[in-house]
PDB file of C-alpha atoms in Angstrom:
ATOM      1  CA  MET A   1      19.214 -53.979 128.185  1.00 52.00           C
ATOM      2  CA  GLN A   2      22.265 -54.323 130.520  1.00 52.00           C
ATOM      3  CA  TYR A   3      24.935 -55.144 127.966  1.00 56.00           C
ATOM      4  CA  HIS A   4      25.754 -51.837 127.340  1.00 68.00           C
ATOM      5  CA  ILE A   5      29.392 -52.991 125.933  1.00 71.00           C
ATOM      6  CA  GLN A   6      27.898 -55.072 123.811  1.00 82.00           C
ATOM      7  CA  THR A   7      24.604 -52.966 122.547  1.00 93.00           C
ATOM      8  CA  THR A   8      26.449 -49.459 121.991  1.00 93.00           C
ATOM      9  CA  PRO A   9      28.102 -50.890 119.065  1.00 95.00           C
ATOM     10  CA  ILE A  10      24.932 -52.051 117.450  1.00 96.00           C
ATOM     11  CA  TRP A  11      23.304 -49.139 118.215  1.00 96.00           C
ATOM     12  CA  ASP A  12      26.196 -46.730 116.771  1.00 96.00           C
ATOM     13  CA  ALA A  13      26.206 -49.124 113.366  1.00 96.00           C
ATOM     14  CA  PHE A  14      22.372 -49.219 112.692  1.00 97.00           C
ATOM     15  CA  ARG A  15      22.321 -45.527 113.090  1.00 96.00           C
ATOM     16  CA  SER A  16      25.342 -44.765 110.651  1.00 92.00           C
ATOM     17  CA  GLY A  17      23.112 -45.579 107.538  1.00 88.00           C
ATOM     18  CA  GLY A  18      25.934 -48.000 105.973  1.00 89.00           C
ATOM     19  CA  GLU A  19      24.937 -51.001 103.837  1.00 91.00           C
ATOM     20  CA  CYS A  20      25.112 -53.589 106.485  1.00 96.00           C
ATOM     21  CA  PRO A  21      25.750 -52.813 110.154  1.00 97.00           C
ATOM     22  CA  LEU A  22      27.340 -56.182 110.840  1.00 97.00           C
ATOM     23  CA  CYS A  23      29.901 -55.365 108.667  1.00 97.00           C
ATOM     24  CA  ALA A  24      30.557 -52.106 110.414  1.00 96.00           C
ATOM     25  CA  ILE A  25      30.433 -53.922 113.840  1.00 97.00           C
ATOM     26  CA  TYR A  26      33.103 -56.661 111.816  1.00 97.00           C
ATOM     27  CA  LEU A  27      35.670 -54.203 110.950  1.00 96.00           C
ATOM     28  CA  ARG A  28      35.745 -52.537 113.940  1.00 96.00           C
ATOM     29  CA  THR A  29      36.002 -55.598 115.851  1.00 96.00           C
ATOM     30  CA  GLU A  30      38.764 -56.616 113.272  1.00 96.00           C
ATOM     31  CA  GLU A  31      40.796 -53.368 114.037  1.00 96.00           C
ATOM     32  CA  ARG A  32      40.806 -53.706 117.304  1.00 96.00           C
ATOM     33  CA  LEU A  33      42.217 -57.527 116.826  1.00 97.00           C
ATOM     34  CA  VAL A  34      44.681 -56.248 114.300  1.00 97.00           C
ATOM     35  CA  ALA A  35      45.962 -53.813 117.219  1.00 96.00           C
ATOM     36  CA  LYS A  36      45.651 -56.536 119.732  1.00 96.00           C
ATOM     37  CA  TYR A  37      48.391 -58.783 117.713  1.00 96.00           C
ATOM     38  CA  LEU A  38      50.455 -56.026 117.279  1.00 95.00           C
ATOM     39  CA  ASN A  39      50.864 -54.840 120.606  1.00 94.00           C
ATOM     40  CA  GLU A  40      49.910 -56.722 124.189  1.00 91.00           C
ATOM     41  CA  ALA A  41      49.132 -60.124 122.643  1.00 92.00           C
ATOM     42  CA  VAL A  42      52.480 -60.311 121.440  1.00 92.00           C
ATOM     43  CA  MET A  43      54.092 -61.254 125.322  1.00 91.00           C
ATOM     44  CA  GLU A  44      50.850 -62.664 126.549  1.00 93.00           C
ATOM     45  CA  PRO A  45      51.694 -67.061 126.686  1.00 93.00           C
ATOM     46  CA  ASP A  46      48.070 -67.735 125.965  1.00 95.00           C
ATOM     47  CA  GLU A  47      48.023 -65.418 122.811  1.00 94.00           C
ATOM     48  CA  ARG A  48      51.034 -66.956 121.999  1.00 94.00           C
ATOM     49  CA  VAL A  49      49.813 -70.555 122.072  1.00 95.00           C
ATOM     50  CA  ALA A  50      46.930 -69.589 120.201  1.00 95.00           C
ATOM     51  CA  VAL A  51      48.770 -67.909 117.259  1.00 96.00           C
ATOM     52  CA  ASN A  52      51.605 -70.783 116.993  1.00 95.00           C
ATOM     53  CA  LYS A  53      48.580 -73.036 116.631  1.00 94.00           C
ATOM     54  CA  ARG A  54      46.099 -71.181 114.249  1.00 95.00           C
ATOM     55  CA  GLY A  55      48.231 -68.450 112.595  1.00 96.00           C
ATOM     56  CA  PHE A  56      46.617 -65.866 110.774  1.00 97.00           C
ATOM     57  CA  CYS A  57      45.248 -65.453 107.288  1.00 96.00           C
ATOM     58  CA  GLU A  58      46.332 -64.078 104.379  1.00 95.00           C
ATOM     59  CA  ARG A  59      44.538 -60.887 104.842  1.00 95.00           C
ATOM     60  CA  HIS A  60      45.101 -60.285 108.285  1.00 97.00           C
ATOM     61  CA  LEU A  61      48.598 -61.087 107.717  1.00 97.00           C
ATOM     62  CA  ASN A  62      49.029 -58.468 105.336  1.00 97.00           C
ATOM     63  CA  ARG A  63      46.914 -55.979 107.518  1.00 96.00           C
ATOM     64  CA  LEU A  64      49.762 -56.845 110.498  1.00 97.00           C
ATOM     65  CA  TYR A  65      52.721 -56.346 108.058  1.00 97.00           C
ATOM     66  CA  ALA A  66      51.530 -53.147 107.209  1.00 96.00           C
ATOM     67  CA  GLY A  67      51.000 -52.059 111.218  1.00 94.00           C
ATOM     68  CA  ARG A  68      53.913 -50.527 112.964  1.00 92.00           C
ATOM     69  CA  ASN A  69      55.299 -53.407 115.332  1.00 95.00           C
ATOM     70  CA  LYS A  70      57.594 -54.883 112.447  1.00 96.00           C
ATOM     71  CA  LEU A  71      59.013 -57.030 115.831  1.00 96.00           C
ATOM     72  CA  GLY A  72      56.131 -58.281 117.656  1.00 95.00           C
ATOM     73  CA  LEU A  73      54.918 -59.713 113.958  1.00 96.00           C
ATOM     74  CA  ALA A  74      58.468 -61.516 113.249  1.00 97.00           C
ATOM     75  CA  LEU A  75      58.256 -62.759 117.512  1.00 95.00           C
ATOM     76  CA  GLN A  76      54.802 -64.086 116.754  1.00 96.00           C
ATOM     77  CA  LEU A  77      55.731 -65.888 113.049  1.00 96.00           C
ATOM     78  CA  HIS A  78      58.776 -66.868 114.661  1.00 96.00           C
ATOM     79  CA  THR A  79      57.248 -69.497 117.028  1.00 95.00           C
ATOM     80  CA  ARG A  80      54.721 -70.082 114.768  1.00 95.00           C
ATOM     81  CA  SER A  81      57.036 -71.497 112.290  1.00 96.00           C
ATOM     82  CA  GLU A  82      58.800 -73.077 114.802  1.00 95.00           C
ATOM     83  CA  LYS A  83      55.141 -75.108 115.564  1.00 94.00           C
ATOM     84  CA  LEU A  84      54.883 -75.897 111.713  1.00 94.00           C
ATOM     85  CA  LEU A  85      58.423 -77.284 111.662  1.00 95.00           C
ATOM     86  CA  ALA A  86      57.776 -79.101 114.839  1.00 94.00           C
ATOM     87  CA  ASP A  87      54.676 -80.651 113.279  1.00 94.00           C
ATOM     88  CA  MET A  88      56.222 -81.387 109.651  1.00 94.00           C
ATOM     89  CA  CYS A  89      56.589 -85.592 108.573  1.00 93.00           C
ATOM     90  CA  ARG A  90      58.740 -87.233 106.180  1.00 94.00           C
ATOM     91  CA  PRO A  91      56.200 -89.011 103.967  1.00 95.00           C
ATOM     92  CA  GLY A  92      57.511 -92.140 102.840  1.00 95.00           C
ATOM     93  CA  ASN A  93      55.245 -93.027 100.204  1.00 96.00           C
ATOM     94  CA  ALA A  94      52.419 -91.898  97.971  1.00 97.00           C
ATOM     95  CA  LYS A  95      49.712 -92.500 100.825  1.00 96.00           C
ATOM     96  CA  ALA A  96      51.889 -90.551 103.655  1.00 96.00           C
ATOM     97  CA  ALA A  97      52.636 -87.660 101.403  1.00 97.00           C
ATOM     98  CA  LYS A  98      48.581 -86.940 100.721  1.00 97.00           C
ATOM     99  CA  LYS A  99      47.683 -87.287 104.243  1.00 96.00           C
ATOM    100  CA  GLU A 100      50.706 -84.782 104.935  1.00 96.00           C
ATOM    101  CA  ALA A 101      49.360 -82.436 102.134  1.00 97.00           C
ATOM    102  CA  GLU A 102      45.525 -82.502 103.919  1.00 96.00           C
ATOM    103  CA  ARG A 103      47.224 -81.955 107.719  1.00 94.00           C
ATOM    104  CA  LEU A 104      49.121 -78.998 106.049  1.00 94.00           C
ATOM    105  CA  ARG A 105      46.460 -77.450 104.456  1.00 94.00           C
ATOM    106  CA  LYS A 106      44.301 -77.790 107.612  1.00 93.00           C
ATOM    107  CA  SER A 107      47.289 -76.219 109.876  1.00 92.00           C
ATOM    108  CA  LEU A 108      47.078 -73.284 107.124  1.00 91.00           C
ATOM    109  CA  SER A 109      43.244 -72.450 106.878  1.00 92.00           C
ATOM    110  CA  THR A 110      43.002 -70.832 110.249  1.00 95.00           C
ATOM    111  CA  CYS A 111      43.494 -67.653 111.668  1.00 97.00           C
ATOM    112  CA  VAL A 112      43.464 -66.363 115.554  1.00 97.00           C
ATOM    113  CA  ILE A 113      41.980 -62.949 114.234  1.00 97.00           C
ATOM    114  CA  CYS A 114      39.481 -64.495 111.878  1.00 97.00           C
ATOM    115  CA  ASP A 115      38.095 -67.005 114.372  1.00 96.00           C
ATOM    116  CA  THR A 116      38.338 -64.475 117.391  1.00 96.00           C
ATOM    117  CA  ALA A 117      36.364 -62.095 115.160  1.00 97.00           C
ATOM    118  CA  ASP A 118      33.455 -64.626 114.362  1.00 96.00           C
ATOM    119  CA  GLU A 119      33.296 -65.843 117.936  1.00 96.00           C
ATOM    120  CA  MET A 120      32.555 -62.068 118.595  1.00 96.00           C
ATOM    121  CA  MET A 121      30.097 -61.842 115.691  1.00 97.00           C
ATOM    122  CA  GLU A 122      27.757 -64.671 116.844  1.00 97.00           C
ATOM    123  CA  ARG A 123      27.482 -62.614 119.906  1.00 95.00           C
ATOM    124  CA  TYR A 124      26.568 -59.584 118.408  1.00 96.00           C
ATOM    125  CA  ALA A 125      23.991 -61.522 116.400  1.00 97.00           C
ATOM    126  CA  TYR A 126      22.322 -62.722 118.998  1.00 95.00           C
ATOM    127  CA  THR A 127      22.365 -59.685 120.814  1.00 96.00           C
ATOM    128  CA  VAL A 128      20.424 -58.128 117.800  1.00 97.00           C
ATOM    129  CA  ALA A 129      17.757 -60.749 118.713  1.00 97.00           C
ATOM    130  CA  GLU A 130      17.522 -60.001 122.053  1.00 96.00           C
ATOM    131  CA  MET A 131      17.522 -55.664 121.124  1.00 96.00           C
ATOM    132  CA  TYR A 132      14.546 -56.510 119.039  1.00 97.00           C
ATOM    133  CA  ARG A 133      12.778 -57.856 121.991  1.00 96.00           C
ATOM    134  CA  GLN A 134      13.804 -56.126 124.758  1.00 95.00           C
ATOM    135  CA  GLU A 135      14.321 -52.601 122.915  1.00 95.00           C
ATOM    136  CA  SER A 136      11.324 -50.290 122.391  1.00 94.00           C
ATOM    137  CA  GLU A 137      13.005 -48.392 119.790  1.00 96.00           C
ATOM    138  CA  PHE A 138      15.446 -50.832 118.535  1.00 97.00           C
ATOM    139  CA  PRO A 139      12.390 -52.447 116.099  1.00 97.00           C
ATOM    140  CA  ALA A 140      12.156 -48.904 114.146  1.00 97.00           C
ATOM    141  CA  LEU A 141      15.432 -48.356 113.964  1.00 97.00           C
ATOM    142  CA  PHE A 142      16.173 -52.105 112.331  1.00 97.00           C
ATOM    143  CA  ALA A 143      13.223 -51.617 109.837  1.00 97.00           C
ATOM    144  CA  ALA A 144      14.686 -48.308 108.398  1.00 96.00           C
ATOM    145  CA  SER A 145      18.161 -49.892 107.973  1.00 96.00           C
ATOM    146  CA  ASN A 146      19.803 -51.091 104.742  1.00 95.00           C
ATOM    147  CA  GLY A 147      19.340 -54.835 105.380  1.00 96.00           C
ATOM    148  CA  PHE A 148      22.294 -56.519 105.331  1.00 97.00           C
ATOM    149  CA  CYS A 149      25.354 -58.316 103.252  1.00 97.00           C
ATOM    150  CA  LEU A 150      23.680 -62.203 102.816  1.00 97.00           C
ATOM    151  CA  ARG A 151      26.411 -63.547 104.992  1.00 96.00           C
ATOM    152  CA  HIS A 152      25.441 -61.438 108.025  1.00 98.00           C
ATOM    153  CA  TYR A 153      21.668 -62.063 107.065  1.00 98.00           C
ATOM    154  CA  ALA A 154      22.355 -65.975 107.640  1.00 98.00           C
ATOM    155  CA  LEU A 155      24.362 -65.254 110.839  1.00 98.00           C
ATOM    156  CA  LEU A 156      21.420 -63.516 112.018  1.00 98.00           C
ATOM    157  CA  LEU A 157      18.873 -66.065 110.804  1.00 98.00           C
ATOM    158  CA  ASP A 158      20.831 -68.604 112.935  1.00 97.00           C
ATOM    159  CA  TYR A 159      20.089 -66.398 116.208  1.00 97.00           C
ATOM    160  CA  VAL A 160      16.500 -65.756 115.965  1.00 98.00           C
ATOM    161  CA  SER A 161      15.578 -67.666 118.490  1.00 97.00           C
ATOM    162  CA  HIS A 162      17.080 -65.862 121.059  1.00 97.00           C
ATOM    163  CA  ALA A 163      14.447 -63.190 120.261  1.00 97.00           C
ATOM    164  CA  LYS A 164      12.565 -65.475 122.243  1.00 96.00           C
ATOM    165  CA  SER A 165       8.907 -64.599 122.579  1.00 96.00           C
ATOM    166  CA  ALA A 166       9.497 -62.149 119.887  1.00 97.00           C
ATOM    167  CA  ALA A 167      11.387 -64.693 117.483  1.00 97.00           C
ATOM    168  CA  GLU A 168       8.308 -65.065 115.000  1.00 97.00           C
ATOM    169  CA  SER A 169       8.077 -60.925 114.769  1.00 97.00           C
ATOM    170  CA  TYR A 170      11.784 -61.007 114.429  1.00 98.00           C
ATOM    171  CA  ALA A 171      12.261 -63.334 111.588  1.00 98.00           C
ATOM    172  CA  LYS A 172       9.335 -62.056 109.657  1.00 98.00           C
ATOM    173  CA  ALA A 173      10.643 -58.277 110.030  1.00 98.00           C
ATOM    174  CA  LEU A 174      14.470 -59.549 109.346  1.00 98.00           C
ATOM    175  CA  TYR A 175      13.343 -61.389 106.180  1.00 98.00           C
ATOM    176  CA  ASP A 176      10.817 -58.443 104.905  1.00 98.00           C
ATOM    177  CA  LEU A 177      13.980 -55.961 105.151  1.00 97.00           C
ATOM    178  CA  GLU A 178      16.554 -58.406 103.564  1.00 97.00           C
ATOM    179  CA  ARG A 179      14.148 -59.241 100.800  1.00 97.00           C
ATOM    180  CA  THR A 180      13.290 -55.652 100.319  1.00 96.00           C
ATOM    181  CA  ARG A 181      16.398 -54.108 100.047  1.00 95.00           C
ATOM    182  CA  LEU A 182      18.037 -56.937  97.956  1.00 95.00           C
ATOM    183  CA  SER A 183      15.161 -56.307  95.274  1.00 95.00           C
ATOM    184  CA  GLU A 184      15.663 -52.523  95.472  1.00 93.00           C
ATOM    185  CA  VAL A 185      19.307 -52.893  94.793  1.00 92.00           C
ATOM    186  CA  SER A 186      18.427 -55.819  91.972  1.00 93.00           C
ATOM    187  CA  SER A 187      16.115 -53.316  90.657  1.00 91.00           C
ATOM    188  CA  ASP A 188      18.599 -50.559  90.335  1.00 89.00           C
ATOM    189  CA  LEU A 189      21.118 -52.978  89.268  1.00 89.00           C
ATOM    190  CA  ARG A 190      19.048 -53.797  85.746  1.00 88.00           C
ATOM    191  CA  ALA A 191      18.415 -49.915  85.735  1.00 86.00           C
ATOM    192  CA  PHE A 192      22.497 -49.388  85.391  1.00 86.00           C
ATOM    193  CA  ALA A 193      22.957 -51.993  83.060  1.00 84.00           C
ATOM    194  CA  ASP A 194      19.888 -51.064  80.957  1.00 81.00           C
ATOM    195  CA  GLN A 195      21.844 -47.701  80.311  1.00 79.00           C
ATOM    196  CA  TYR A 196      24.119 -49.299  78.443  1.00 74.00           C
ATOM    197  CA  ASP A 197      21.040 -50.191  75.973  1.00 65.00           C
ATOM    198  CA  TYR A 198      20.893 -47.441  73.072  1.00 58.00           C
ATOM    199  CA  ARG A 199      17.066 -47.954  73.413  1.00 59.00           C
ATOM    200  CA  ALA A 200      16.713 -47.506  76.913  1.00 57.00           C
ATOM    201  CA  SER A 201      16.676 -43.941  78.678  1.00 57.00           C
ATOM    202  CA  ARG A 202      19.906 -43.059  81.080  1.00 56.00           C
ATOM    203  CA  ALA A 203      19.965 -44.630  84.461  1.00 51.00           C
ATOM    204  CA  ALA A 204      19.496 -42.010  86.773  1.00 57.00           C
ATOM    205  CA  GLY A 205      19.901 -41.678  90.817  1.00 60.00           C
ATOM    206  CA  SER A 206      20.419 -44.862  92.909  1.00 65.00           C
ATOM    207  CA  ALA A 207      21.187 -46.854  89.404  1.00 78.00           C
ATOM    208  CA  LYS A 208      24.774 -45.691  89.335  1.00 77.00           C
ATOM    209  CA  ASP A 209      25.811 -46.945  92.881  1.00 84.00           C
ATOM    210  CA  ALA A 210      23.927 -50.140  92.000  1.00 86.00           C
ATOM    211  CA  LEU A 211      27.068 -52.350  90.761  1.00 90.00           C
ATOM    212  CA  PRO A 212      28.981 -51.693  94.453  1.00 90.00           C
ATOM    213  CA  LYS A 213      25.837 -52.086  96.666  1.00 91.00           C
ATOM    214  CA  MET A 214      25.347 -55.254  95.218  1.00 92.00           C
ATOM    215  CA  ILE A 215      28.778 -56.587  95.465  1.00 92.00           C
ATOM    216  CA  ARG A 216      28.652 -55.247  99.001  1.00 92.00           C
ATOM    217  CA  LYS A 217      25.206 -57.189  99.471  1.00 93.00           C
ATOM    218  CA  LEU A 218      26.916 -60.471  98.034  1.00 92.00           C
ATOM    219  CA  LEU A 219      30.628 -60.096  99.794  1.00 91.00           C
ATOM    220  CA  GLY A 220      30.173 -57.902 102.337  1.00 89.00           C
ATOM    221  CA  GLU A 221      32.458 -54.756 102.931  1.00 84.00           C
TER     222      GLU A 221
END
């Protein structure tokens, strides 16, 4: 494949041996975006318009505040607050108040970093499918991975069609991998729980990590 900028993070993530390769990619993507909105995006008009419109979620606002460019963040939040003020309407009755509440909740439910990261993850998901068909060494690396968190498993399912002629085998490999890894963690979790039963033998091996592994399977990193 020619898309080295897109495929290199995928190779790296699958080779890293983490619980979910796509989570690893997401965290790196998120880190770059946080850095962007603390640096060059501060003075880019198009980016400021996007921030004014979509704002930041709690997670990313806290990440930005923990960064070193308090002035850049202040400038972005100032114009964002000006946009919110301009959009506010004084409700004249209960129906109008409810409508205004809905509008406000909608305006606060978006995040420019989340939206951009999600768009990028969609591209990575269909690139994984393309790599499964086009890269001869990738299917074996894929099968040897630890599977995915359920959110990213669903995302990969969305883009199975991008494997084209290999879509059927890719879908089967994706399902088999996820079911096997989820079953393994579930079995370890049962063993972990059994150690609290005085009638059972003590849990050993991978069972001791079963709880955080299952949390990562359910929620991601």
